[in-house]
Amino acid sequence: LGGNQSLRGFDTQRFTDDVRFFSNAEVRYQLHSMCFFKQYLEWYGVAYLDTGRVWPDLADAGVSGMHWSSGGGLRLSWDRDFVIRFGVGYSSEQVDMFMALGNSF
């Protein structure tokens, strides 16, 4: 777990083991929409909260010791098919900035 697809705010693959759980909650608010050279663009503001944990075996799984991260950013939706995400994630270990293509979920 970690990186811009699961626990934003931690390095990619920061937590690895055989069993994993993660959850992403995200709120998006449309800031602006426009046509630019016959292309439809939408700008969104985003706030999120992620949590997750890994275990060596399914029998060890439980709700204690979850890792949390939160943050926000901007999304550009280009003709509703192509998404560019810019964000910053905050965790107990670091602050992580990212740019990614496509939806996170």
CSV table of N, CA, C and O in Angstrom, one decimal:
chain,number,residue,atom,x,y,z
A,1,LEU,N,0.8,-1.2,0.0
A,1,LEU,CA,0.0,0.0,0.0
A,1,LEU,C,0.9,1.2,0.0
A,1,LEU,O,2.0,1.2,0.5
A,2,GLY,N,0.3,2.3,-0.5
A,2,GLY,CA,1.0,3.6,-0.6
A,2,GLY,C,1.1,4.1,-2.0
A,2,GLY,O,0.8,3.3,-3.0
A,3,GLY,N,1.3,5.4,-2.2
A,3,GLY,CA,1.3,6.0,-3.5
A,3,GLY,C,0.0,6.6,-3.9
A,3,GLY,O,-1.0,6.6,-3.1
A,4,ASN,N,-0.2,7.1,-5.1
A,4,ASN,CA,-1.3,7.8,-5.4
A,4,ASN,C,-2.6,7.0,-5.8
A,4,ASN,O,-3.6,7.5,-6.1
A,5,GLN,N,-2.5,5.7,-5.7
A,5,GLN,CA,-3.6,4.8,-5.9
A,5,GLN,C,-4.3,4.2,-4.6
A,5,GLN,O,-5.4,3.8,-4.7
A,6,SER,N,-3.5,4.2,-3.5
A,6,SER,CA,-4.1,3.6,-2.3
A,6,SER,C,-4.0,4.6,-1.1
A,6,SER,O,-4.9,5.3,-0.8
A,7,LEU,N,-2.8,4.6,-0.5
A,7,LEU,CA,-2.6,5.5,0.7
A,7,LEU,C,-1.8,6.7,0.2
A,7,LEU,O,-0.6,6.8,0.4
A,8,ARG,N,-2.5,7.7,-0.3
A,8,ARG,CA,-1.9,8.9,-0.7
A,8,ARG,C,-1.3,9.6,0.5
A,8,ARG,O,-2.0,9.8,1.5
A,9,GLY,N,0.0,10.0,0.4
A,9,GLY,CA,0.6,10.5,1.6
A,9,GLY,C,1.7,9.6,2.1
A,9,GLY,O,2.5,10.0,2.9
A,10,PHE,N,1.8,8.4,1.6
A,10,PHE,CA,2.9,7.5,1.9
A,10,PHE,C,3.6,7.1,0.5
A,10,PHE,O,3.0,7.2,-0.5
A,11,ASP,N,4.9,6.8,0.6
A,11,ASP,CA,5.6,6.3,-0.6
A,11,ASP,C,4.9,5.1,-1.2
A,11,ASP,O,4.3,4.3,-0.5
A,12,THR,N,5.0,4.9,-2.5
A,12,THR,CA,4.5,3.8,-3.2
A,12,THR,C,5.1,2.5,-2.6
A,12,THR,O,6.3,2.4,-2.3
A,13,GLN,N,4.3,1.5,-2.4
A,13,GLN,CA,4.7,0.2,-1.8
A,13,GLN,C,5.3,0.4,-0.4
A,13,GLN,O,6.1,-0.4,0.0
A,14,ARG,N,4.9,1.4,0.4
A,14,ARG,CA,5.4,1.6,1.7
A,14,ARG,C,5.1,0.4,2.6
A,14,ARG,O,5.9,0.0,3.5
A,15,PHE,N,3.9,-0.1,2.5
A,15,PHE,CA,3.4,-1.3,3.3
A,15,PHE,C,3.1,-2.4,2.4
A,15,PHE,O,2.3,-2.4,1.5
A,16,THR,N,3.9,-3.5,2.6
A,16,THR,CA,3.7,-4.7,1.8
A,16,THR,C,3.6,-6.0,2.6
A,16,THR,O,4.3,-6.1,3.6
A,17,ASP,N,2.7,-6.8,2.3
A,17,ASP,CA,2.5,-8.2,3.0
A,17,ASP,C,1.5,-8.9,2.2
A,17,ASP,O,1.0,-8.4,1.2
A,18,ASP,N,1.1,-10.1,2.6
A,18,ASP,CA,0.3,-11.0,1.9
A,18,ASP,C,-1.2,-10.6,1.9
A,18,ASP,O,-2.0,-10.8,1.0
A,19,VAL,N,-1.7,-10.0,3.0
A,19,VAL,CA,-3.1,-9.6,3.2
A,19,VAL,C,-3.1,-8.1,3.3
A,19,VAL,O,-2.3,-7.5,4.1
A,20,ARG,N,-4.0,-7.4,2.6
A,20,ARG,CA,-4.1,-6.0,2.7
A,20,ARG,C,-5.5,-5.5,2.6
A,20,ARG,O,-6.4,-6.1,2.1
A,21,PHE,N,-5.7,-4.4,3.3
A,21,PHE,CA,-7.0,-3.7,3.3
A,21,PHE,C,-6.8,-2.2,3.1
A,21,PHE,O,-5.8,-1.7,3.7
A,22,PHE,N,-7.5,-1.5,2.3
A,22,PHE,CA,-7.5,-0.1,2.2
A,22,PHE,C,-8.8,0.5,1.8
A,22,PHE,O,-9.6,-0.2,1.1
A,23,SER,N,-9.1,1.7,2.2
A,23,SER,CA,-10.3,2.4,1.8
A,23,SER,C,-10.0,3.8,1.5
A,23,SER,O,-9.2,4.5,2.1
A,24,ASN,N,-10.6,4.3,0.4
A,24,ASN,CA,-10.4,5.7,0.0
A,24,ASN,C,-11.8,6.4,0.0
A,24,ASN,O,-12.7,5.9,-0.6
A,25,ALA,N,-11.9,7.5,0.7
A,25,ALA,CA,-13.1,8.4,0.6
A,25,ALA,C,-12.6,9.7,0.0
A,25,ALA,O,-11.6,10.3,0.4
A,26,GLU,N,-13.4,10.2,-0.9
A,26,GLU,CA,-13.0,11.4,-1.7
A,26,GLU,C,-14.3,12.3,-1.9
A,26,GLU,O,-15.3,11.7,-2.3
A,27,VAL,N,-14.1,13.5,-1.7
A,27,VAL,CA,-15.2,14.5,-2.0
A,27,VAL,C,-14.7,15.4,-3.1
A,27,VAL,O,-13.6,15.9,-3.0
A,28,ARG,N,-15.5,15.6,-4.1
A,28,ARG,CA,-15.2,16.4,-5.3
A,28,ARG,C,-16.2,17.5,-5.4
A,28,ARG,O,-17.4,17.3,-5.3
A,29,TYR,N,-15.7,18.7,-5.8
A,29,TYR,CA,-16.6,19.8,-6.0
A,29,TYR,C,-16.2,20.5,-7.3
A,29,TYR,O,-15.0,20.8,-7.5
A,30,GLN,N,-17.1,20.6,-8.2
A,30,GLN,CA,-16.8,21.3,-9.5
A,30,GLN,C,-16.6,22.7,-9.3
A,30,GLN,O,-17.4,23.5,-8.9
A,31,LEU,N,-15.4,23.2,-9.7
A,31,LEU,CA,-15.0,24.6,-9.6
A,31,LEU,C,-15.3,25.4,-10.8
A,31,LEU,O,-15.7,26.6,-10.7
A,32,HIS,N,-15.1,24.8,-12.0
A,32,HIS,CA,-15.3,25.5,-13.2
A,32,HIS,C,-15.4,24.5,-14.4
A,32,HIS,O,-14.8,23.5,-14.4
A,33,SER,N,-16.2,24.9,-15.4
A,33,SER,CA,-16.3,24.1,-16.6
A,33,SER,C,-16.2,25.1,-17.8
A,33,SER,O,-16.7,26.2,-17.7
A,34,MET,N,-15.7,24.7,-18.9
A,34,MET,CA,-15.6,25.6,-20.1
A,34,MET,C,-15.2,24.8,-21.3
A,34,MET,O,-14.8,23.6,-21.3
A,35,CYS,N,-15.5,25.4,-22.5
A,35,CYS,CA,-15.1,24.8,-23.7
A,35,CYS,C,-13.8,25.6,-24.2
A,35,CYS,O,-13.8,26.9,-24.2
A,36,PHE,N,-12.8,24.9,-24.6
A,36,PHE,CA,-11.5,25.5,-25.0
A,36,PHE,C,-11.1,24.8,-26.3
A,36,PHE,O,-10.8,23.6,-26.2
A,37,PHE,N,-11.1,25.5,-27.4
A,37,PHE,CA,-10.8,24.9,-28.7
A,37,PHE,C,-11.6,23.7,-29.0
A,37,PHE,O,-11.0,22.6,-29.3
A,38,LYS,N,-12.9,23.7,-28.7
A,38,LYS,CA,-13.9,22.6,-28.9
A,38,LYS,C,-13.6,21.5,-28.0
A,38,LYS,O,-14.1,20.3,-28.3
A,39,GLN,N,-12.9,21.7,-26.9
A,39,GLN,CA,-12.7,20.6,-26.0
A,39,GLN,C,-13.4,21.0,-24.7
A,39,GLN,O,-13.2,22.2,-24.2
A,40,TYR,N,-14.1,20.1,-24.1
A,40,TYR,CA,-14.8,20.4,-22.8
A,40,TYR,C,-13.9,20.1,-21.6
A,40,TYR,O,-13.5,18.9,-21.5
A,41,LEU,N,-13.7,21.1,-20.8
A,41,LEU,CA,-12.8,20.9,-19.6
A,41,LEU,C,-13.6,21.2,-18.4
A,41,LEU,O,-14.4,22.2,-18.3
A,42,GLU,N,-13.4,20.4,-17.3
A,42,GLU,CA,-14.0,20.6,-16.0
A,42,GLU,C,-12.9,20.6,-15.0
A,42,GLU,O,-12.0,19.7,-15.0
A,43,TRP,N,-12.9,21.5,-14.1
A,43,TRP,CA,-11.9,21.6,-13.0
A,43,TRP,C,-12.7,21.3,-11.7
A,43,TRP,O,-13.7,21.8,-11.4
A,44,TYR,N,-12.1,20.4,-10.9
A,44,TYR,CA,-12.7,20.0,-9.6
A,44,TYR,C,-11.7,20.2,-8.5
A,44,TYR,O,-10.5,19.9,-8.6
A,45,GLY,N,-12.2,20.6,-7.3
A,45,GLY,CA,-11.4,20.6,-6.1
A,45,GLY,C,-11.7,19.3,-5.4
A,45,GLY,O,-12.8,18.8,-5.4
A,46,VAL,N,-10.7,18.7,-4.7
A,46,VAL,CA,-10.8,17.4,-4.1
A,46,VAL,C,-10.3,17.4,-2.7
A,46,VAL,O,-9.2,18.0,-2.4
A,47,ALA,N,-11.0,16.7,-1.8
A,47,ALA,CA,-10.5,16.5,-0.4
A,47,ALA,C,-10.7,15.0,-0.2
A,47,ALA,O,-11.7,14.4,-0.7
A,48,TYR,N,-9.7,14.3,0.5
A,48,TYR,CA,-9.8,12.9,0.7
A,48,TYR,C,-9.3,12.5,2.0
A,48,TYR,O,-8.5,13.2,2.7
A,49,LEU,N,-9.6,11.2,2.4
A,49,LEU,CA,-9.2,10.5,3.6
A,49,LEU,C,-9.0,9.1,3.2
A,49,LEU,O,-9.9,8.4,2.7
A,50,ASP,N,-7.8,8.6,3.4
A,50,ASP,CA,-7.4,7.2,3.1
A,50,ASP,C,-7.0,6.4,4.4
A,50,ASP,O,-6.4,7.0,5.3
A,51,THR,N,-7.3,5.2,4.4
A,51,THR,CA,-6.8,4.3,5.5
A,51,THR,C,-6.5,2.9,5.0
A,51,THR,O,-7.0,2.5,4.0
A,52,GLY,N,-5.6,2.2,5.7
A,52,GLY,CA,-5.3,0.9,5.2
A,52,GLY,C,-4.3,0.2,6.2
A,52,GLY,O,-3.7,0.9,7.0
A,53,ARG,N,-4.1,-1.1,5.9
A,53,ARG,CA,-3.2,-1.8,6.8
A,53,ARG,C,-2.9,-3.1,6.0
A,53,ARG,O,-3.7,-3.6,5.2
A,54,VAL,N,-1.7,-3.7,6.3
A,54,VAL,CA,-1.3,-5.0,5.8
A,54,VAL,C,-1.0,-6.0,6.9
A,54,VAL,O,-0.7,-5.6,8.1
A,55,TRP,N,-1.2,-7.3,6.7
A,55,TRP,CA,-0.9,-8.4,7.6
A,55,TRP,C,-0.2,-9.5,6.9
A,55,TRP,O,-0.5,-9.8,5.7
A,56,PRO,N,0.6,-10.3,7.7
A,56,PRO,CA,1.2,-11.5,7.0
A,56,PRO,C,0.2,-12.6,6.8
A,56,PRO,O,0.5,-13.4,5.9
A,57,ASP,N,-0.9,-12.7,7.5
A,57,ASP,CA,-1.8,-13.8,7.3
A,57,ASP,C,-3.2,-13.3,7.6
A,57,ASP,O,-3.4,-12.4,8.5
A,58,LEU,N,-4.2,-13.9,7.0
A,58,LEU,CA,-5.6,-13.5,7.2
A,58,LEU,C,-6.0,-13.6,8.7
A,58,LEU,O,-6.8,-12.8,9.2
A,59,ALA,N,-5.5,-14.6,9.4
A,59,ALA,CA,-5.9,-14.8,10.8
A,59,ALA,C,-5.4,-13.6,11.7
A,59,ALA,O,-5.9,-13.4,12.7
A,60,ASP,N,-4.4,-12.8,11.2
A,60,ASP,CA,-3.9,-11.7,12.0
A,60,ASP,C,-4.7,-10.4,11.7
A,60,ASP,O,-4.4,-9.4,12.4
A,61,ALA,N,-5.6,-10.4,10.7
A,61,ALA,CA,-6.3,-9.2,10.4
A,61,ALA,C,-7.2,-8.7,11.5
A,61,ALA,O,-7.7,-9.4,12.2
A,62,GLY,N,-7.2,-7.4,11.6
A,62,GLY,CA,-8.0,-6.7,12.6
A,62,GLY,C,-8.1,-5.2,12.3
A,62,GLY,O,-7.5,-4.7,11.4
A,63,VAL,N,-8.8,-4.5,13.2
A,63,VAL,CA,-9.0,-3.1,12.9
A,63,VAL,C,-8.0,-2.2,13.6
A,63,VAL,O,-8.0,-1.0,13.3
A,64,SER,N,-7.2,-2.7,14.4
A,64,SER,CA,-6.2,-1.8,15.1
A,64,SER,C,-5.0,-1.6,14.2
A,64,SER,O,-4.7,-2.4,13.4
A,65,GLY,N,-4.3,-0.5,14.5
A,65,GLY,CA,-3.1,-0.2,13.8
A,65,GLY,C,-3.2,0.3,12.4
A,65,GLY,O,-2.3,0.2,11.6
A,66,MET,N,-4.4,0.8,12.0
A,66,MET,CA,-4.6,1.3,10.7
A,66,MET,C,-3.7,2.6,10.4
A,66,MET,O,-3.4,3.3,11.3
A,67,HIS,N,-3.2,2.7,9.2
A,67,HIS,CA,-2.5,3.9,8.8
A,67,HIS,C,-3.4,4.8,8.1
A,67,HIS,O,-4.3,4.4,7.3
A,68,TRP,N,-3.3,6.1,8.4
A,68,TRP,CA,-4.2,7.1,7.8
A,68,TRP,C,-3.5,8.2,7.0
A,68,TRP,O,-2.3,8.5,7.4
A,69,SER,N,-4.1,8.7,6.0
A,69,SER,CA,-3.6,9.8,5.3
A,69,SER,C,-4.7,10.7,4.8
A,69,SER,O,-5.9,10.2,4.7
A,70,SER,N,-4.5,12.0,4.6
A,70,SER,CA,-5.5,12.9,4.1
A,70,SER,C,-4.8,13.9,3.2
A,70,SER,O,-3.6,14.0,3.2
A,71,GLY,N,-5.7,14.6,2.5
A,71,GLY,CA,-5.1,15.6,1.6
A,71,GLY,C,-6.1,16.2,0.7
A,71,GLY,O,-7.3,16.1,0.9
A,72,GLY,N,-5.6,16.9,-0.3
A,72,GLY,CA,-6.5,17.5,-1.3
A,72,GLY,C,-5.8,17.8,-2.6
A,72,GLY,O,-4.6,17.5,-2.7
A,73,GLY,N,-6.5,18.3,-3.5
A,73,GLY,CA,-5.9,18.6,-4.8
A,73,GLY,C,-6.9,19.1,-5.8
A,73,GLY,O,-8.0,19.5,-5.5
A,74,LEU,N,-6.4,19.1,-7.1
A,74,LEU,CA,-7.2,19.5,-8.2
A,74,LEU,C,-7.3,18.3,-9.2
A,74,LEU,O,-6.4,17.5,-9.4
A,75,ARG,N,-8.4,18.3,-9.9
A,75,ARG,CA,-8.6,17.3,-11.0
A,75,ARG,C,-9.0,18.1,-12.3
A,75,ARG,O,-9.9,19.0,-12.2
A,76,LEU,N,-8.5,17.7,-13.4
A,76,LEU,CA,-8.9,18.3,-14.7
A,76,LEU,C,-9.5,17.1,-15.5
A,76,LEU,O,-8.8,16.1,-15.7
A,77,SER,N,-10.7,17.2,-15.8
A,77,SER,CA,-11.4,16.3,-16.6
A,77,SER,C,-11.5,16.8,-18.0
A,77,SER,O,-12.2,17.9,-18.2
A,78,TRP,N,-10.9,16.1,-19.0
A,78,TRP,CA,-10.9,16.6,-20.4
A,78,TRP,C,-11.8,15.8,-21.2
A,78,TRP,O,-11.6,14.6,-21.4
A,79,ASP,N,-12.9,16.3,-21.7
A,79,ASP,CA,-13.9,15.6,-22.5
A,79,ASP,C,-14.5,14.4,-21.7
A,79,ASP,O,-14.9,13.4,-22.3
A,80,ARG,N,-14.5,14.5,-20.4
A,80,ARG,CA,-15.1,13.5,-19.5
A,80,ARG,C,-14.4,12.1,-19.6
A,80,ARG,O,-14.8,11.2,-18.9
A,81,ASP,N,-13.4,12.0,-20.4
A,81,ASP,CA,-12.7,10.7,-20.6
A,81,ASP,C,-11.3,10.7,-20.0
A,81,ASP,O,-10.8,9.6,-19.6
A,82,PHE,N,-10.7,11.8,-20.1
A,82,PHE,CA,-9.2,11.9,-19.7
A,82,PHE,C,-9.1,12.7,-18.4
A,82,PHE,O,-9.6,13.8,-18.4
A,83,VAL,N,-8.5,12.1,-17.4
A,83,VAL,CA,-8.4,12.8,-16.1
A,83,VAL,C,-7.0,13.0,-15.7
A,83,VAL,O,-6.2,12.1,-15.8
A,84,ILE,N,-6.6,14.2,-15.3
A,84,ILE,CA,-5.3,14.5,-14.8
A,84,ILE,C,-5.5,15.0,-13.3
A,84,ILE,O,-6.3,15.9,-13.1
A,85,ARG,N,-4.8,14.3,-12.4
A,85,ARG,CA,-5.0,14.6,-11.0
A,85,ARG,C,-3.7,15.2,-10.4
A,85,ARG,O,-2.6,14.7,-10.7
A,86,PHE,N,-3.8,16.3,-9.6
A,86,PHE,CA,-2.7,16.9,-8.9
A,86,PHE,C,-3.1,16.9,-7.5
A,86,PHE,O,-4.2,17.3,-7.1
A,87,GLY,N,-2.2,16.4,-6.6
A,87,GLY,CA,-2.6,16.4,-5.2
A,87,GLY,C,-1.4,16.4,-4.2
A,87,GLY,O,-0.3,16.3,-4.6
A,88,VAL,N,-1.8,16.6,-3.0
A,88,VAL,CA,-0.8,16.6,-1.9
A,88,VAL,C,-1.4,15.7,-0.8
A,88,VAL,O,-2.6,15.9,-0.5
A,89,GLY,N,-0.6,14.8,-0.3
A,89,GLY,CA,-1.1,13.9,0.8
A,89,GLY,C,-0.3,14.1,2.0
A,89,GLY,O,0.9,14.3,2.0
A,90,TYR,N,-1.0,14.0,3.2
A,90,TYR,CA,-0.4,14.2,4.5
A,90,TYR,C,-0.5,12.9,5.3
A,90,TYR,O,-1.6,12.4,5.4
A,91,SER,N,0.6,12.4,5.8
A,91,SER,CA,0.5,11.2,6.6
A,91,SER,C,1.4,11.5,7.9
A,91,SER,O,2.0,12.5,8.0
A,92,SER,N,1.4,10.5,8.8
A,92,SER,CA,2.2,10.7,10.0
A,92,SER,C,3.7,10.6,9.7
A,92,SER,O,4.5,11.1,10.5
A,93,GLU,N,4.1,10.2,8.5
A,93,GLU,CA,5.5,10.1,8.1
A,93,GLU,C,6.1,11.2,7.2
A,93,GLU,O,7.2,11.5,7.2
A,94,GLN,N,5.2,11.7,6.3
A,94,GLN,CA,5.7,12.6,5.3
A,94,GLN,C,4.5,13.4,4.7
A,94,GLN,O,3.4,13.1,4.9
A,95,VAL,N,4.9,14.3,3.8
A,95,VAL,CA,4.0,15.0,2.9
A,95,VAL,C,4.4,14.6,1.5
A,95,VAL,O,5.6,14.7,1.2
A,96,ASP,N,3.5,14.2,0.7
A,96,ASP,CA,3.7,13.7,-0.6
A,96,ASP,C,2.9,14.4,-1.7
A,96,ASP,O,1.7,14.6,-1.5
A,97,MET,N,3.6,14.9,-2.7
A,97,MET,CA,2.9,15.6,-3.8
A,97,MET,C,2.9,14.7,-5.0
A,97,MET,O,3.9,13.9,-5.2
A,98,PHE,N,1.8,14.7,-5.8
A,98,PHE,CA,1.8,13.8,-6.9
A,98,PHE,C,1.0,14.4,-8.1
A,98,PHE,O,0.2,15.3,-7.9
A,99,MET,N,1.2,13.9,-9.3
A,99,MET,CA,0.5,14.1,-10.5
A,99,MET,C,0.2,12.7,-11.1
A,99,MET,O,1.1,11.9,-11.2
A,100,ALA,N,-1.0,12.4,-11.4
A,100,ALA,CA,-1.3,11.1,-12.0
A,100,ALA,C,-2.4,11.3,-13.1
A,100,ALA,O,-3.1,12.2,-13.1
A,101,LEU,N,-2.4,10.3,-13.9
A,101,LEU,CA,-3.4,10.2,-15.0
A,101,LEU,C,-4.5,9.2,-14.7
A,101,LEU,O,-4.1,8.1,-14.1
A,102,GLY,N,-5.7,9.5,-14.9
A,102,GLY,CA,-6.8,8.6,-14.7
A,102,GLY,C,-7.4,8.7,-13.3
A,102,GLY,O,-6.9,9.4,-12.4
A,103,ASN,N,-8.5,8.0,-13.0
A,103,ASN,CA,-9.1,8.0,-11.7
A,103,ASN,C,-8.4,7.1,-10.7
A,103,ASN,O,-7.8,6.2,-11.1
A,104,SER,N,-8.5,7.5,-9.5
A,104,SER,CA,-7.8,6.6,-8.5
A,104,SER,C,-8.7,5.4,-8.1
A,104,SER,O,-8.3,4.4,-7.7
A,105,PHE,N,-10.0,5.6,-8.4
A,105,PHE,CA,-11.0,4.4,-8.2
A,105,PHE,C,-12.2,4.8,-9.0
A,105,PHE,O,-12.4,5.8,-9.5
